[in-house]
Coordinates of C-alpha atoms and ligand atoms in Angstrom, one line a residue:
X1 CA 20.9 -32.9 13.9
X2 CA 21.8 -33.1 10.1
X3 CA 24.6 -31.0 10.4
X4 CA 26.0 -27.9 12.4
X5 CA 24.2 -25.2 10.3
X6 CA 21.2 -26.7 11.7
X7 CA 22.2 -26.9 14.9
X8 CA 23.3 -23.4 15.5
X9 CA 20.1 -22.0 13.4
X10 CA 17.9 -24.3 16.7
X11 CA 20.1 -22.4 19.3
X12 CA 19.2 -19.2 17.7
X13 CA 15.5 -19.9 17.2
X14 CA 15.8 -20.2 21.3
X15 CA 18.0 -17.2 21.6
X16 CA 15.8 -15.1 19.6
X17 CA 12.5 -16.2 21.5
X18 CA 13.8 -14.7 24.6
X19 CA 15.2 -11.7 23.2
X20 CA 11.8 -11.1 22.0
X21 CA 10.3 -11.2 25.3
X22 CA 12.4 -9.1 26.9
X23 CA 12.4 -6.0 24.1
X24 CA 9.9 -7.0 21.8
X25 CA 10.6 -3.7 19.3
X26 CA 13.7 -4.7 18.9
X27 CA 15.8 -2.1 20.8
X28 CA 17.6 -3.1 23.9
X29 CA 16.8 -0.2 26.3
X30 CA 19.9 0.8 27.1
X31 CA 20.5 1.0 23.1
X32 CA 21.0 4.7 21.9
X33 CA 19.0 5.5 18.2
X34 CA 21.8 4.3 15.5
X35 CA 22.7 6.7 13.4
X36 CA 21.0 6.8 9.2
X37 CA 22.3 3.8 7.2
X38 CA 25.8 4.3 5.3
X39 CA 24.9 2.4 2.7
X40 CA 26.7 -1.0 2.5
X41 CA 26.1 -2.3 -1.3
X42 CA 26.8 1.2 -2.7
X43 CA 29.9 1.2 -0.9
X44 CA 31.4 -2.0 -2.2
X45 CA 30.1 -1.7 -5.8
X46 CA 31.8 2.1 -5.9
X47 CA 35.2 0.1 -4.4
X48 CA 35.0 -2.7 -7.0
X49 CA 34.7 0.0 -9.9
X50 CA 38.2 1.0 -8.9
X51 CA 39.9 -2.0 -7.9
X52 CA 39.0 -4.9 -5.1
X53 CA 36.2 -3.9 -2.4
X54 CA 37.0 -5.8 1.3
X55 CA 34.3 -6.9 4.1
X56 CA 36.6 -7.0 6.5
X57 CA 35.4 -9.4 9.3
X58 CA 35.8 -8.8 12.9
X59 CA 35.9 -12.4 14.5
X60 CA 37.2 -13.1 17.4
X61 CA 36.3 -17.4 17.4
X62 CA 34.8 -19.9 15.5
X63 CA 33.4 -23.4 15.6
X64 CA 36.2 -24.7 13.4
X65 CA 39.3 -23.2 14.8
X66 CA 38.4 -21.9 18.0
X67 CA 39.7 -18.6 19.5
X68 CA 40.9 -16.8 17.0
X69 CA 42.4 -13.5 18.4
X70 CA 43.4 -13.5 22.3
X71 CA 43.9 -9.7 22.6
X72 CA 40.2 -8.4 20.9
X73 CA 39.1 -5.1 20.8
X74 CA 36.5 -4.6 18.3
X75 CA 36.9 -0.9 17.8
X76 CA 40.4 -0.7 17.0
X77 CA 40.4 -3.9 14.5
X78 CA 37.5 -1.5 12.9
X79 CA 40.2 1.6 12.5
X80 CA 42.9 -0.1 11.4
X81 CA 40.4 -2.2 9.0
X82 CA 39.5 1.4 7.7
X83 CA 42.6 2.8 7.8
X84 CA 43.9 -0.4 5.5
X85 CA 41.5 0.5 3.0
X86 CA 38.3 -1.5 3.5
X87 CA 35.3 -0.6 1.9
X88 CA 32.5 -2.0 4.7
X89 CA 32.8 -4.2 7.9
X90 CA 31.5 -7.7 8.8
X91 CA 30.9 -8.3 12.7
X92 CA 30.1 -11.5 14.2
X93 CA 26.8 -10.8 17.0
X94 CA 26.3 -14.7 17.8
X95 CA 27.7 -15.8 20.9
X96 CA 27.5 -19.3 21.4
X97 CA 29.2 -20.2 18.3
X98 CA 31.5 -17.6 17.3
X99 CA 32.0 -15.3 20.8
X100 CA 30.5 -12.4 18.8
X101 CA 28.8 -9.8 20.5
X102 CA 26.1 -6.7 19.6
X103 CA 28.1 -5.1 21.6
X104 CA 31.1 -5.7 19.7
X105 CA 29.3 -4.3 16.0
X106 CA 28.2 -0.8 18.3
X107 CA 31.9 -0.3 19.2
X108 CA 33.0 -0.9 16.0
X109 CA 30.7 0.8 14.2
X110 CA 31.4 3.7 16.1
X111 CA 35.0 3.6 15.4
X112 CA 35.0 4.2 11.8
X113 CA 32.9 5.5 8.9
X114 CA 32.5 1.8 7.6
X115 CA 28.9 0.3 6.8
X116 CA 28.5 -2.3 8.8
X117 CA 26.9 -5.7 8.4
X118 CA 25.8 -8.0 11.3
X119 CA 27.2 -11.4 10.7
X120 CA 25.0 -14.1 12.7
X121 CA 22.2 -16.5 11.8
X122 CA 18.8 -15.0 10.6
X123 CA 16.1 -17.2 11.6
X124 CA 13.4 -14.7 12.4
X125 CA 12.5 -11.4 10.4
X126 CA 12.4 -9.6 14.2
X127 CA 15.3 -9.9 14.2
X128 CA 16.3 -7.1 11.2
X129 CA 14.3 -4.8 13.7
X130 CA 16.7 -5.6 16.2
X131 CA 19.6 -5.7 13.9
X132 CA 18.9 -2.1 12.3
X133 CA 18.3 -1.1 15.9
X134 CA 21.9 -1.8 16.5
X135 CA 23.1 0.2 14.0
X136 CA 24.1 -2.4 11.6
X137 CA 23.3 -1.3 7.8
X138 CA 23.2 -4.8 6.2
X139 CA 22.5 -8.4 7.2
X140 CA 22.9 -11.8 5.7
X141 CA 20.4 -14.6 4.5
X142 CA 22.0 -17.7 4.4
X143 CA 19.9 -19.7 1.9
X144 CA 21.0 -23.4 3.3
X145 CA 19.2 -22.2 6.2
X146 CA 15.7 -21.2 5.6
X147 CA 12.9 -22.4 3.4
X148 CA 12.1 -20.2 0.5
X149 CA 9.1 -18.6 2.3
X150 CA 10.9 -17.4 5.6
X151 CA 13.8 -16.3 3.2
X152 CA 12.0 -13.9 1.3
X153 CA 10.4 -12.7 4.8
X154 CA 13.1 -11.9 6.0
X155 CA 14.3 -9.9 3.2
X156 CA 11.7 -8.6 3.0
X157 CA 11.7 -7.2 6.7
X158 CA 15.3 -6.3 5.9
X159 CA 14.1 -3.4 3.5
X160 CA 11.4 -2.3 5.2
X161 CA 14.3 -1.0 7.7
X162 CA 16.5 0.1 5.2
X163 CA 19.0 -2.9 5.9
X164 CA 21.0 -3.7 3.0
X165 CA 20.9 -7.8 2.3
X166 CA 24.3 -10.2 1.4
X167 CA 22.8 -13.5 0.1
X168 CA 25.4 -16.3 1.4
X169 CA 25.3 -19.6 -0.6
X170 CA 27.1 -22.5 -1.1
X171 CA 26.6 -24.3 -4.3
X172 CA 24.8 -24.5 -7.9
X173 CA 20.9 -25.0 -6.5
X174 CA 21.5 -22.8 -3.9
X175 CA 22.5 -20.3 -5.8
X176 CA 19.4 -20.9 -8.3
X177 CA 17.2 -20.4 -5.3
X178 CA 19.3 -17.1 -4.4
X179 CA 18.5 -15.6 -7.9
X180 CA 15.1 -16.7 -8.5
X181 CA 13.4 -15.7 -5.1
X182 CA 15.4 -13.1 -3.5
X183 CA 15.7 -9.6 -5.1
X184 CA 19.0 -8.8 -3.7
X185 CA 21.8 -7.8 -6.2
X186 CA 24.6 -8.7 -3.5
X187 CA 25.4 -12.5 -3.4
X188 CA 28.1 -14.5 -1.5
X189 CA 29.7 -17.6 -2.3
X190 CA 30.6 -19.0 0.8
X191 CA 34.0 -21.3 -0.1
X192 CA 33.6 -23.1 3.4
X193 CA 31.9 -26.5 3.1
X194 CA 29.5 -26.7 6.0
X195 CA 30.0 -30.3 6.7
X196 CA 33.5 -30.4 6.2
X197 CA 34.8 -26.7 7.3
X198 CA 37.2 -27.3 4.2
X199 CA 37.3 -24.0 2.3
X200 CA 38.0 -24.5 -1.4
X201 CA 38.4 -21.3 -3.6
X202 CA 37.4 -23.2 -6.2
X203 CA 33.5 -23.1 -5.1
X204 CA 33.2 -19.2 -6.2
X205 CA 35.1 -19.8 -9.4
X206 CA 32.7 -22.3 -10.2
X207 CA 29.5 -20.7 -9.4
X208 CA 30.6 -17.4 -11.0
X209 CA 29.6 -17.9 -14.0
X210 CA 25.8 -18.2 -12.9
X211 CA 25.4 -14.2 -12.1
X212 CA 24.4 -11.8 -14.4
X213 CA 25.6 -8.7 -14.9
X214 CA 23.6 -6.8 -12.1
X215 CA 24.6 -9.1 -9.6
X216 CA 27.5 -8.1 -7.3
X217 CA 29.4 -11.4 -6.3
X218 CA 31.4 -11.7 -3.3
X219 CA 33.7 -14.4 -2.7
X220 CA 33.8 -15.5 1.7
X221 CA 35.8 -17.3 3.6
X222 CA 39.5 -18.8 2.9
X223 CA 41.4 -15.8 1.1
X224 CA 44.7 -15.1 3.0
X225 CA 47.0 -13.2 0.0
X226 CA 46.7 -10.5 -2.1
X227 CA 47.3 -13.8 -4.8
X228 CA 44.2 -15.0 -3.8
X229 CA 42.5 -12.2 -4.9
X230 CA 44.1 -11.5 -8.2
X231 CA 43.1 -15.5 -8.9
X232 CA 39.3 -15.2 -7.9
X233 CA 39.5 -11.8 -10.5
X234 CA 40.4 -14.3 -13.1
X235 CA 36.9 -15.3 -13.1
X236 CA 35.7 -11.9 -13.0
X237 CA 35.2 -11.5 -8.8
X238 CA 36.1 -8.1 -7.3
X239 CA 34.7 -8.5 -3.6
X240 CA 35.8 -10.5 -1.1
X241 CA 34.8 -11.2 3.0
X242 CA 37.7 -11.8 4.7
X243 CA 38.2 -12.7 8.6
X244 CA 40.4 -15.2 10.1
X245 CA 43.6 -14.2 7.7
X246 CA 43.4 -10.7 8.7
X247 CA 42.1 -11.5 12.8
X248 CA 45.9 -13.6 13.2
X249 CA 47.9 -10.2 11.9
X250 CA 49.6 -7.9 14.7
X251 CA 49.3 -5.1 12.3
X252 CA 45.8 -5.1 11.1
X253 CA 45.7 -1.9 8.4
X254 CA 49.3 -3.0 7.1
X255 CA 47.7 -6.6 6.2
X256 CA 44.5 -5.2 4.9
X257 CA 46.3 -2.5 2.5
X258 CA 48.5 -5.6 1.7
X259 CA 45.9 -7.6 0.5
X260 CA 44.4 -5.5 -1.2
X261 CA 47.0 -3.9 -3.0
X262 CA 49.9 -6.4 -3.2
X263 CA 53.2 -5.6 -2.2
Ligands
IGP301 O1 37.6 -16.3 8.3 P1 37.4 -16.5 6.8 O2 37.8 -17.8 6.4 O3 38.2 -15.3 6.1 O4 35.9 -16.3 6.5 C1 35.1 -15.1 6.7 C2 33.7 -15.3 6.5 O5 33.4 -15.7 5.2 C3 33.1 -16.4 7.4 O6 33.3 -16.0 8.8 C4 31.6 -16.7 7.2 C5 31.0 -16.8 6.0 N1 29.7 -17.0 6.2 C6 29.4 -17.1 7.5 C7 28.2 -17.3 8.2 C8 28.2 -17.2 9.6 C9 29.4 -17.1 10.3 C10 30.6 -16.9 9.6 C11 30.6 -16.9 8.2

């Protein structure tokens, strides 16, 4: 294996075989309709008009540091994230890696108004089906993942059920590749290194200056302070993914009002 990424994506190619088998539409059966979609770009870039617009990440483990939060309950994480202020949620559905849950994003989405997007590892366009089926109103492509051709399938298959995309990559050619073959406007720069789990803010700042105007740019992973956030708006970025900072706090809507707003 060349790294982790590609280890997880193998795991999921498996996963996602056997899911297909057993509900090939891509609705469990005991799944209930989801509601419309709420609109997850359109609610950060009206946040970010006014200020900082939050994903606020519901994560209860992760390769790197292990369990996260002992005492999880998705659906009140997702009020209090709402309450704090956040514009949209991010909720972890892989389970071998992160403990995350489908499950988990249908509580959570049903505890608040928030859009919702469902953080795991897209290897197969089926699996927007199944991801919309869910309820979940965006998902993420992460471009260090795919080849250019299943990437821009499974965008594809992500608007032909409405699904809003978040475009997660890493450095300068990935984010060429980001801008020249996919058509979303909402792109990530993941500050964790994936071969080193060492998050450096300093990856969004660099690659900032690549977007054009149109472009929505959200900084992930590694912002713990409401300093954090007035630094990356130095270089112009109003949106920010934020988990593991916000998972440790006992008072989950006090942090996330904190962060966003400063003391
Ligand atoms: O917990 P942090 O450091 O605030 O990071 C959140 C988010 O960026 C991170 O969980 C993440 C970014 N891209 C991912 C892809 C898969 C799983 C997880 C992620």
């Amino acid at each position: 294996m060349a790294n982790k990424l590609d280890e997880i994506c193998a795991t999921k190619r498996d996963e996602v075989a056997a899911r297909k088998l057993s509900y090939p539409s891509g609705r469990r059966p005991d799944w209930a309709d989801p509601s419309p979609v709420r609109g997850f770009e359109a609610a950060l870039r009206t946040k970010a008009e006014g200020g900082f617009a939050l994903i606020a990440e519901i994560k209860k483990a992760s390769p790197s540091k292990g369990l996260i939060r002992a005492d999880f309950d998705p659906a009140a994480h997702a009020a209090a994230y709402q309450a704090g202020g956040a514009a949209c949620l991010s909720v972890l559905t892989d389970a071998p890696y992160f403990q995350g849950h489908e499950d988990y994003l249908i509580a959570a989405r049903a505890a608040c108004a928030l859009p919702v997007i469902r953080k795991d590892f897209m290897v197969d366009p089926w699996q927007c089906a199944e991801a919309r089926a869910m309820g979940a109103d965006a998902i993420l492509i992460i471009v260090a993942a795919l080849e250019d051709v299943a990437m821009v399938e499974i965008e594809a298959a992500a608007r032909e059920h409405d699904l809003d995309v978040l475009v997660e990559v890493h450095d300068e050619a990935e984010m060429e590749r980001a801008l020249t073959r996919l058509q979303s406007k909402l792109i990530g720069v993941n500050n964790r290194n994936l071969k080193t789990f060492e998050v450096d803010l300093a990856t969004t700042e660099r690659l900032a200056g690549m977007v054009p105007e149109d472009v929505l740019l959200v900084c992930e992973s590694g912002i713990s302070s409401h300093a954090d956030c007035v630094r990356m708006a130095q270089s112009g970025v109003r949106t920010f993914l934020v988990g593991e900072s916000l998972m440790r706090q006992a008072d989950v809507a006090a942090a996330t009002h904190l962060l966003l707003n400063g003391a």
